[in-house]
PDB file of C-alpha atoms and ligand atoms in Angstrom:
ATOM      1  CA  UNK A  81       0.355  10.191  -2.601  1.00  0.00           C
ATOM      2  CA  UNK A  82       0.893   9.200   0.705  1.00  0.00           C
ATOM      3  CA  UNK A  83      -0.713   5.978   2.528  1.00  0.00           C
ATOM      4  CA  UNK A  84      -0.627   6.018   6.319  1.00  0.00           C
ATOM      5  CA  UNK A  85      -2.376   3.176   8.535  1.00  0.00           C
ATOM      6  CA  UNK A  86      -2.155   2.006  11.777  1.00  0.00           C
ATOM      7  CA  UNK A  87      -1.754  -1.589  11.668  1.00  0.00           C
ATOM      8  CA  UNK A  88      -2.248  -1.897  15.441  1.00  0.00           C
ATOM      9  CA  UNK A  89      -1.895   0.488  18.521  1.00  0.00           C
ATOM     10  CA  UNK A  90      -2.450   0.518  21.954  1.00  0.00           C
ATOM     11  CA  UNK A  91      -0.636  -0.863  24.782  1.00  0.00           C
ATOM     12  CA  UNK A  92      -1.005  -4.387  23.887  1.00  0.00           C
ATOM     13  CA  UNK A  93       0.553  -3.554  19.951  1.00  0.00           C
ATOM     14  CA  UNK A  94       2.302  -0.672  17.529  1.00  0.00           C
ATOM     15  CA  UNK A  95       2.439  -1.166  14.216  1.00  0.00           C
ATOM     16  CA  UNK A  96       2.212   1.927  11.505  1.00  0.00           C
ATOM     17  CA  UNK A  97       2.717   1.795   8.109  1.00  0.00           C
ATOM     18  CA  UNK A  98       3.252   5.021   5.741  1.00  0.00           C
ATOM     19  CA  UNK A  99       4.423   4.394   2.007  1.00  0.00           C
ATOM     20  CA  UNK A 100       3.805   5.425  -1.087  1.00  0.00           C
ATOM     21  CA  UNK A 101       3.307   3.418  -4.516  1.00  0.00           C
ATOM     22  CA  UNK A 102       6.685   2.570  -4.640  1.00  0.00           C
ATOM     23  CA  UNK A 103       7.685   1.985  -1.271  1.00  0.00           C
ATOM     24  CA  UNK A 104       6.753   1.752   2.455  1.00  0.00           C
ATOM     25  CA  UNK A 105       7.906   1.555   6.243  1.00  0.00           C
ATOM     26  CA  UNK A 106       6.857   0.129   9.322  1.00  0.00           C
ATOM     27  CA  UNK A 107       7.161   2.100  12.549  1.00  0.00           C
ATOM     28  CA  UNK A 108       7.214  -0.928  15.233  1.00  0.00           C
ATOM     29  CA  UNK A 109       6.469  -4.038  14.581  1.00  0.00           C
ATOM     30  CA  UNK A 110       4.720  -4.829  18.412  1.00  0.00           C
ATOM     31  CA  UNK A 111       1.857  -7.885  16.664  1.00  0.00           C
ATOM     32  CA  UNK A 112       2.629 -11.185  15.160  1.00  0.00           C
ATOM     33  CA  UNK A 113       3.978 -10.994  11.592  1.00  0.00           C
ATOM     34  CA  UNK A 114       0.999 -13.276  10.375  1.00  0.00           C
ATOM     35  CA  UNK A 115      -1.303 -10.683  12.274  1.00  0.00           C
ATOM     36  CA  UNK A 116      -0.041  -7.768  10.547  1.00  0.00           C
ATOM     37  CA  UNK A 117       0.158  -9.018   6.980  1.00  0.00           C
ATOM     38  CA  UNK A 118      -3.483  -9.939   7.275  1.00  0.00           C
ATOM     39  CA  UNK A 119      -4.743  -6.812   8.384  1.00  0.00           C
ATOM     40  CA  UNK A 120      -2.345  -5.076   5.843  1.00  0.00           C
ATOM     41  CA  UNK A 121      -4.703  -6.937   3.119  1.00  0.00           C
ATOM     42  CA  UNK A 122      -7.412  -6.483   4.663  1.00  0.00           C
ATOM     43  CA  UNK A 123      -6.591  -2.892   4.120  1.00  0.00           C
ATOM     44  CA  UNK A 124      -5.270  -3.054   0.543  1.00  0.00           C
ATOM     45  CA  UNK A 125      -1.722  -2.982   1.509  1.00  0.00           C
ATOM     46  CA  UNK A 126       0.635  -4.690  -0.586  1.00  0.00           C
ATOM     47  CA  UNK A 127       3.371  -6.040   2.441  1.00  0.00           C
ATOM     48  CA  UNK A 128       6.161  -6.498  -0.982  1.00  0.00           C
ATOM     49  CA  UNK A 129       6.347  -2.559  -0.850  1.00  0.00           C
ATOM     50  CA  UNK A 130       7.835  -3.072   2.592  1.00  0.00           C
ATOM     51  CA  UNK A 131      11.099  -1.849   2.401  1.00  0.00           C
ATOM     52  CA  UNK A 132      11.750  -1.550   6.293  1.00  0.00           C
ATOM     53  CA  UNK A 133      10.739  -1.997   9.688  1.00  0.00           C
ATOM     54  CA  UNK A 134      12.007   0.920  12.242  1.00  0.00           C
ATOM     55  CA  UNK A 135      11.942   0.202  15.922  1.00  0.00           C
ATOM     56  CA  UNK A 136      10.791   3.154  18.312  1.00  0.00           C
ATOM     57  CA  UNK A 137      12.283   1.205  21.565  1.00  0.00           C
ATOM     58  CA  UNK A 138      12.781  -2.482  23.145  1.00  0.00           C
ATOM     59  CA  UNK A 139       8.878  -2.778  24.959  1.00  0.00           C
ATOM     60  CA  UNK A 140       7.374  -5.908  23.534  1.00  0.00           C
ATOM     61  CA  UNK A 141       3.990  -3.726  22.225  1.00  0.00           C
ATOM     62  CA  UNK A 142       6.404  -2.522  20.123  1.00  0.00           C
ATOM     63  CA  UNK A 143       8.912  -5.366  18.875  1.00  0.00           C
ATOM     64  CA  UNK A 144       7.548  -8.778  19.146  1.00  0.00           C
ATOM     65  CA  UNK A 145       6.881  -9.197  15.512  1.00  0.00           C
ATOM     66  CA  UNK A 146      10.270  -7.755  14.075  1.00  0.00           C
ATOM     67  CA  UNK A 147      12.021 -10.552  13.632  1.00  0.00           C
ATOM     68  CA  UNK A 148       9.258 -12.364  12.136  1.00  0.00           C
ATOM     69  CA  UNK A 149       8.333  -9.408   9.532  1.00  0.00           C
ATOM     70  CA  UNK A 150      11.860  -9.242   8.731  1.00  0.00           C
ATOM     71  CA  UNK A 151      13.030 -12.658   7.707  1.00  0.00           C
ATOM     72  CA  UNK A 152       9.376 -13.032   5.681  1.00  0.00           C
ATOM     73  CA  UNK A 153       9.762  -9.830   4.197  1.00  0.00           C
ATOM     74  CA  UNK A 154      12.938 -10.246   3.649  1.00  0.00           C
ATOM     75  CA  UNK A 155      13.927  -6.283   4.937  1.00  0.00           C
ATOM     76  CA  UNK A 156      16.089  -4.961   7.457  1.00  0.00           C
ATOM     77  CA  UNK A 157      14.925  -3.875  11.593  1.00  0.00           C
ATOM     78  CA  UNK A 158      16.255  -0.197  11.812  1.00  0.00           C
ATOM     79  CA  UNK A 159      17.287   0.482  15.455  1.00  0.00           C
ATOM     80  CA  UNK A 160      19.588   2.101  17.767  1.00  0.00           C
ATOM     81  CA  UNK A 161      22.207  -0.039  19.092  1.00  0.00           C
ATOM     82  CA  UNK A 162      21.024   0.083  22.759  1.00  0.00           C
ATOM     83  CA  UNK A 163      17.503  -0.899  21.431  1.00  0.00           C
ATOM     84  CA  UNK A 164      18.705  -3.952  20.166  1.00  0.00           C
ATOM     85  CA  UNK A 165      20.841  -4.767  23.221  1.00  0.00           C
ATOM     86  CA  UNK A 166      17.963  -4.157  25.650  1.00  0.00           C
ATOM     87  CA  UNK A 167      15.569  -6.486  23.490  1.00  0.00           C
ATOM     88  CA  UNK A 168      14.986 -10.113  24.706  1.00  0.00           C
ATOM     89  CA  UNK A 169      17.763 -11.993  22.901  1.00  0.00           C
ATOM     90  CA  UNK A 170      14.650 -14.026  21.125  1.00  0.00           C
ATOM     91  CA  UNK A 171      13.235 -10.943  19.709  1.00  0.00           C
ATOM     92  CA  UNK A 172      16.555  -9.510  18.406  1.00  0.00           C
ATOM     93  CA  UNK A 173      16.092  -9.265  14.560  1.00  0.00           C
ATOM     94  CA  UNK A 174      18.574 -11.147  12.319  1.00  0.00           C
ATOM     95  CA  UNK A 175      19.722  -8.169  10.369  1.00  0.00           C
ATOM     96  CA  UNK A 176      19.442  -5.395  12.707  1.00  0.00           C
ATOM     97  CA  UNK A 177      20.573  -2.135  10.700  1.00  0.00           C
ATOM     98  CA  UNK A 178      21.826   0.531  13.510  1.00  0.00           C
ATOM     99  CA  UNK A 179      20.873   4.477  13.389  1.00  0.00           C
ATOM    100  CA  UNK A 180      22.089   7.239  15.038  1.00  0.00           C
ATOM    101  CA  UNK A 181      19.040   9.699  16.508  1.00  0.00           C
ATOM    102  CA  UNK A 182      19.173  13.303  14.865  1.00  0.00           C
ATOM    103  CA  UNK A 183      20.531  11.170  11.492  1.00  0.00           C
ATOM    104  CA  UNK A 184      18.463  11.020   8.651  1.00  0.00           C
ATOM    105  CA  UNK A 185      17.967   7.700   6.735  1.00  0.00           C
ATOM    106  CA  UNK A 186      16.621   7.676   3.224  1.00  0.00           C
ATOM    107  CA  UNK A 187      13.868   4.627   2.235  1.00  0.00           C
ATOM    108  CA  UNK A 188      13.524   5.724  -1.668  1.00  0.00           C
ATOM    109  CA  UNK A 189      11.449   8.595  -1.249  1.00  0.00           C
ATOM    110  CA  UNK A 190      10.912   8.372   2.298  1.00  0.00           C
ATOM    111  CA  UNK A 191      12.827  10.728   4.339  1.00  0.00           C
ATOM    112  CA  UNK A 192      13.227   9.700   8.121  1.00  0.00           C
ATOM    113  CA  UNK A 193      14.034  11.094  11.119  1.00  0.00           C
ATOM    114  CA  UNK A 194      15.202   9.289  14.069  1.00  0.00           C
ATOM    115  CA  UNK A 195      14.928  11.357  17.525  1.00  0.00           C
ATOM    116  CA  UNK A 196      15.193  10.607  21.308  1.00  0.00           C
ATOM    117  CA  UNK A 197      12.520  11.272  23.839  1.00  0.00           C
ATOM    118  CA  UNK A 198      11.655  10.624  26.919  1.00  0.00           C
ATOM    119  CA  UNK A 199      10.157   7.084  27.936  1.00  0.00           C
ATOM    120  CA  UNK A 200      11.316   4.434  30.406  1.00  0.00           C
ATOM    121  CA  UNK A 201      13.582   2.126  27.667  1.00  0.00           C
ATOM    122  CA  UNK A 202      17.183   2.530  26.741  1.00  0.00           C
ATOM    123  CA  UNK A 203      17.592   4.767  24.021  1.00  0.00           C
ATOM    124  CA  UNK A 204      13.581   5.181  23.207  1.00  0.00           C
ATOM    125  CA  UNK A 205      13.307   6.964  19.512  1.00  0.00           C
ATOM    126  CA  UNK A 206      10.074   8.624  17.629  1.00  0.00           C
ATOM    127  CA  UNK A 207      10.021   9.264  13.803  1.00  0.00           C
ATOM    128  CA  UNK A 208       9.166  11.417  11.744  1.00  0.00           C
ATOM    129  CA  UNK A 209       8.346  10.931   7.688  1.00  0.00           C
ATOM    130  CA  UNK A 210       8.858  13.238   4.862  1.00  0.00           C
ATOM    131  CA  UNK A 211       7.896  12.662   1.274  1.00  0.00           C
ATOM    132  CA  UNK A 212       7.402  15.106  -0.705  1.00  0.00           C
ATOM    133  CA  UNK A 213       7.163  17.364   1.906  1.00  0.00           C
ATOM    134  CA  UNK A 214       4.724  16.135   3.450  1.00  0.00           C
ATOM    135  CA  UNK A 215       5.732  15.511   7.038  1.00  0.00           C
ATOM    136  CA  UNK A 216       3.895  12.055   9.109  1.00  0.00           C
ATOM    137  CA  UNK A 217       5.052  12.023  12.769  1.00  0.00           C
ATOM    138  CA  UNK A 218       4.572   8.897  15.342  1.00  0.00           C
ATOM    139  CA  UNK A 219       4.542  10.698  18.667  1.00  0.00           C
ATOM    140  CA  UNK A 220       4.062   7.645  21.374  1.00  0.00           C
ATOM    141  CA  UNK A 221       5.225   6.358  24.019  1.00  0.00           C
ATOM    142  CA  UNK A 222       5.918   9.422  25.505  1.00  0.00           C
ATOM    143  CA  UNK A 223       6.335  10.494  29.250  1.00  0.00           C
ATOM    144  CA  UNK A 224       6.382  14.505  28.458  1.00  0.00           C
ATOM    145  CA  UNK A 225       6.848  16.497  25.432  1.00  0.00           C
ATOM    146  CA  UNK A 226      10.923  17.549  25.168  1.00  0.00           C
ATOM    147  CA  UNK A 227      12.269  19.921  22.610  1.00  0.00           C
ATOM    148  CA  UNK A 228      13.163  17.302  20.178  1.00  0.00           C
ATOM    149  CA  UNK A 229       9.070  16.242  20.258  1.00  0.00           C
ATOM    150  CA  UNK A 230       7.962  19.620  20.225  1.00  0.00           C
ATOM    151  CA  UNK A 231      10.069  20.283  17.084  1.00  0.00           C
ATOM    152  CA  UNK A 232       9.132  17.817  14.991  1.00  0.00           C
ATOM    153  CA  UNK A 233       5.837  17.326  16.509  1.00  0.00           C
ATOM    154  CA  UNK A 234       5.365  21.100  14.856  1.00  0.00           C
ATOM    155  CA  UNK A 235       6.246  20.148  11.485  1.00  0.00           C
ATOM    156  CA  UNK A 236       3.900  17.571  10.808  1.00  0.00           C
ATOM    157  CA  UNK A 237       0.679  17.103   8.573  1.00  0.00           C
ATOM    158  CA  UNK A 238      -0.291  13.912  10.114  1.00  0.00           C
ATOM    159  CA  UNK A 239       0.675  13.101  13.610  1.00  0.00           C
ATOM    160  CA  UNK A 240      -0.145   9.419  15.827  1.00  0.00           C
ATOM    161  CA  UNK A 241      -0.434  10.966  18.807  1.00  0.00           C
ATOM    162  CA  UNK A 242      -0.708   9.264  21.692  1.00  0.00           C
ATOM    163  CA  UNK A 243      -3.681   9.134  24.341  1.00  0.00           C
ATOM    164  CA  UNK A 244      -2.550   6.776  26.755  1.00  0.00           C
ATOM    165  CA  UNK A 245      -4.838   7.346  29.633  1.00  0.00           C
ATOM    166  CA  UNK A 246      -7.451   9.361  31.382  1.00  0.00           C
ATOM    167  CA  UNK A 247      -6.438  10.291  34.675  1.00  0.00           C
ATOM    168  CA  UNK A 248      -9.488   9.786  36.576  1.00  0.00           C
ATOM    169  CA  UNK A 249      -9.559   6.546  35.220  1.00  0.00           C
ATOM    170  CA  UNK A 250      -5.983   5.940  36.045  1.00  0.00           C
ATOM    171  CA  UNK A 251      -5.913   7.446  39.368  1.00  0.00           C
ATOM    172  CA  UNK A 252      -9.629   5.282  40.468  1.00  0.00           C
ATOM    173  CA  UNK A 253      -8.492   2.488  38.816  1.00  0.00           C
ATOM    174  CA  UNK A 254      -6.881  -0.870  39.836  1.00  0.00           C
ATOM    175  CA  UNK A 255      -3.660  -0.784  38.643  1.00  0.00           C
ATOM    176  CA  UNK A 256      -1.122  -1.249  41.507  1.00  0.00           C
ATOM    177  CA  UNK A 257       0.424   2.604  42.580  1.00  0.00           C
ATOM    178  CA  UNK A 258       3.765   1.395  41.382  1.00  0.00           C
ATOM    179  CA  UNK A 259       2.289   1.100  37.928  1.00  0.00           C
ATOM    180  CA  UNK A 260       0.077   4.343  37.836  1.00  0.00           C
ATOM    181  CA  UNK A 261       2.830   6.047  39.088  1.00  0.00           C
ATOM    182  CA  UNK A 262       5.197   4.929  36.297  1.00  0.00           C
ATOM    183  CA  UNK A 263       2.554   5.617  33.753  1.00  0.00           C
ATOM    184  CA  UNK A 264       2.085   9.075  35.303  1.00  0.00           C
ATOM    185  CA  UNK A 265       5.927   9.847  35.210  1.00  0.00           C
ATOM    186  CA  UNK A 266       7.485  12.263  32.676  1.00  0.00           C
ATOM    187  CA  UNK A 267       9.216   8.928  31.332  1.00  0.00           C
ATOM    188  CA  UNK A 268       5.858   6.926  31.014  1.00  0.00           C
ATOM    189  CA  UNK A 269       3.064   7.942  28.699  1.00  0.00           C
ATOM    190  CA  UNK A 270       0.547  11.334  27.292  1.00  0.00           C
ATOM    191  CA  UNK A 271      -2.371  11.871  28.768  1.00  0.00           C
ATOM    192  CA  UNK A 272      -5.350  12.533  27.211  1.00  0.00           C
ATOM    193  CA  UNK A 273      -4.660  15.769  28.548  1.00  0.00           C
ATOM    194  CA  UNK A 274      -1.034  16.091  27.960  1.00  0.00           C
ATOM    195  CA  UNK A 275      -1.795  14.746  24.585  1.00  0.00           C
ATOM    196  CA  UNK A 276      -4.264  17.858  24.097  1.00  0.00           C
ATOM    197  CA  UNK A 277      -2.190  20.385  25.756  1.00  0.00           C
ATOM    198  CA  UNK A 278       1.188  19.159  23.067  1.00  0.00           C
ATOM    199  CA  UNK A 279      -1.299  19.635  20.360  1.00  0.00           C
ATOM    200  CA  UNK A 280      -2.894  23.005  21.109  1.00  0.00           C
ATOM    201  CA  UNK A 281       0.851  24.364  22.523  1.00  0.00           C
ATOM    202  CA  UNK A 282       2.724  23.246  19.458  1.00  0.00           C
ATOM    203  CA  UNK A 283       0.901  22.227  16.292  1.00  0.00           C
ATOM    204  CA  UNK A 284       1.695  24.017  13.182  1.00  0.00           C
ATOM    205  CA  UNK A 285      -1.481  25.538  11.013  1.00  0.00           C
ATOM    206  CA  UNK A 286      -0.447  22.772   8.245  1.00  0.00           C
ATOM    207  CA  UNK A 287      -1.614  20.095  10.728  1.00  0.00           C
ATOM    208  CA  UNK A 288      -4.674  18.252   9.292  1.00  0.00           C
ATOM    209  CA  UNK A 289      -5.183  15.439  10.589  1.00  0.00           C
ATOM    210  CA  UNK A 290      -4.701  13.663  14.182  1.00  0.00           C
ATOM    211  CA  UNK A 291      -4.516  10.150  15.254  1.00  0.00           C
ATOM    212  CA  UNK A 292      -5.001   9.608  18.611  1.00  0.00           C
ATOM    213  CA  UNK A 293      -3.158   6.420  19.580  1.00  0.00           C
ATOM    214  CA  UNK A 294      -1.849   4.018  22.147  1.00  0.00           C
ATOM    215  CA  UNK A 295      -4.945   3.968  24.015  1.00  0.00           C
ATOM    216  CA  UNK A 296      -4.669   1.463  27.382  1.00  0.00           C
ATOM    217  CA  UNK A 297      -7.664  -0.894  27.785  1.00  0.00           C
ATOM    218  CA  UNK A 298      -7.850  -0.059  31.556  1.00  0.00           C
ATOM    219  CA  UNK A 299      -7.595   3.807  31.841  1.00  0.00           C
ATOM    220  CA  UNK A 300      -8.872   4.725  28.765  1.00  0.00           C
ATOM    221  CA  UNK A 301     -11.911   4.738  25.852  1.00  0.00           C
ATOM    222  CA  UNK A 302     -11.717   5.347  22.681  1.00  0.00           C
ATOM    223  CA  UNK A 303     -14.852   7.914  23.168  1.00  0.00           C
ATOM    224  CA  UNK A 304     -13.175   9.859  26.113  1.00  0.00           C
ATOM    225  CA  UNK A 305     -10.183  10.318  24.177  1.00  0.00           C
ATOM    226  CA  UNK A 306     -12.104  11.144  20.984  1.00  0.00           C
ATOM    227  CA  UNK A 307     -14.317  14.021  24.019  1.00  0.00           C
ATOM    228  CA  UNK A 308     -11.578  15.405  25.116  1.00  0.00           C
ATOM    229  CA  UNK A 309     -10.939  16.325  21.475  1.00  0.00           C
ATOM    230  CA  UNK A 310     -14.525  17.723  20.552  1.00  0.00           C
ATOM    231  CA  UNK A 311     -13.486  21.213  20.160  1.00  0.00           C
ATOM    232  CA  UNK A 312     -10.919  20.536  17.249  1.00  0.00           C
ATOM    233  CA  UNK A 313     -12.777  18.683  15.153  1.00  0.00           C
ATOM    234  CA  UNK A 314     -14.372  21.430  13.050  1.00  0.00           C
ATOM    235  CA  UNK A 315     -10.751  22.475  12.738  1.00  0.00           C
ATOM    236  CA  UNK A 316      -8.734  18.967  12.386  1.00  0.00           C
ATOM    237  CA  UNK A 317      -9.472  15.711  11.326  1.00  0.00           C
ATOM    238  CA  UNK A 318      -9.638  13.649  14.740  1.00  0.00           C
ATOM    239  CA  UNK A 319      -9.888  10.019  14.246  1.00  0.00           C
ATOM    240  CA  UNK A 320      -9.104   7.448  17.360  1.00  0.00           C
ATOM    241  CA  UNK A 321      -6.744   4.619  16.342  1.00  0.00           C
ATOM    242  CA  UNK A 322      -8.319   0.764  17.268  1.00  0.00           C
ATOM    243  CA  UNK A 323      -6.244  -2.021  19.650  1.00  0.00           C
ATOM    244  CA  UNK A 324      -8.005  -4.924  18.089  1.00  0.00           C
ATOM    245  CA  UNK A 325      -7.860  -4.447  14.053  1.00  0.00           C
ATOM    246  CA  UNK A 326      -6.497  -1.828  11.616  1.00  0.00           C
ATOM    247  CA  UNK A 327      -7.852   1.718  10.706  1.00  0.00           C
ATOM    248  CA  UNK A 328      -9.021   2.934   7.759  1.00  0.00           C
ATOM    249  CA  UNK A 329      -6.176   3.907   5.018  1.00  0.00           C
ATOM    250  CA  UNK A 330      -5.528   8.048   5.059  1.00  0.00           C
ATOM    251  CA  UNK A 331      -3.967   9.299   1.892  1.00  0.00           C
ATOM    252  CA  UNK A 332      -2.823  12.657   1.832  1.00  0.00           C
ATOM    253  CA  UNK A 333      -2.187  13.962  -1.477  1.00  0.00           C
ATOM    254  CA  UNK A 334       1.270  16.482  -1.351  1.00  0.00           C
ATOM    255  CA  UNK A 335       0.310  18.592  -4.218  1.00  0.00           C
ATOM    256  CA  UNK A 336      -3.298  19.943  -2.112  1.00  0.00           C
ATOM    257  CA  UNK A 337      -0.894  20.614   0.952  1.00  0.00           C
ATOM    258  CA  UNK A 338      -2.013  24.220   2.069  1.00  0.00           C
ATOM    259  CA  UNK A 339       1.173  24.897   3.320  1.00  0.00           C
ATOM    260  CA  UNK A 340       4.629  22.654   2.800  1.00  0.00           C
TER     261      UNK A 340
HETATM  262 ZN1   ZN B 571       4.190   0.905  23.761  1.00  0.00          ZN
HETATM  263 ZN1   ZN B 572       7.253   2.060  25.660  1.00  0.00          ZN
END
């Protein structure tokens, strides 16, 4: 059984839990360690199962809790050397393990595949995690879907998929022009429409669950994001993640997969 949970998701902090009964990883640690642990306990997730923290890129909504979390749990932080160098020195983890995008990392029976993506960071990566044939992907902080993203996305049974903004809300909102341009650029974030298009074009027939993730507070609402995907609700389990609390734990059983 694989347990999957968005501990935090949004432009104010990101942390995604993926684990079995023996071991777990966090993808990103972008809220305080205290909050991360409190949210996990509320969902009956055992922090002592966490064996490693993986960092996608240096932005503080993905990294601000990593140093303290790794110290508290005595676990390494996996990141690229360029991400490490781009982090604020006070946030850098004390026990970094550098990985190379494209090279698989094993944490017990969890197999982690890091790959490069388009985002305005030093060396932005995303991860696909494989456990007994079950594929889970974290696809947030994407300006646009490159070949790597498409290739990993198409293999997944469960995806955290960025729906950062509604295009009308962004362009009609109060953000300064340069920030609107940055968010909407090829190296910014995915809109609800772009996420829908990525899913419609590239999901495999095995895809079961889509967690709409990394929503902006200013330029999106959970209802707006969900509405964009409403035509798929009979086919897929579509869930919107919360900016302020952990979501429900999704349990996936690899033995009941329609396709492996
Ligand atoms: Zn982010
Ligand atoms: Zn970012």
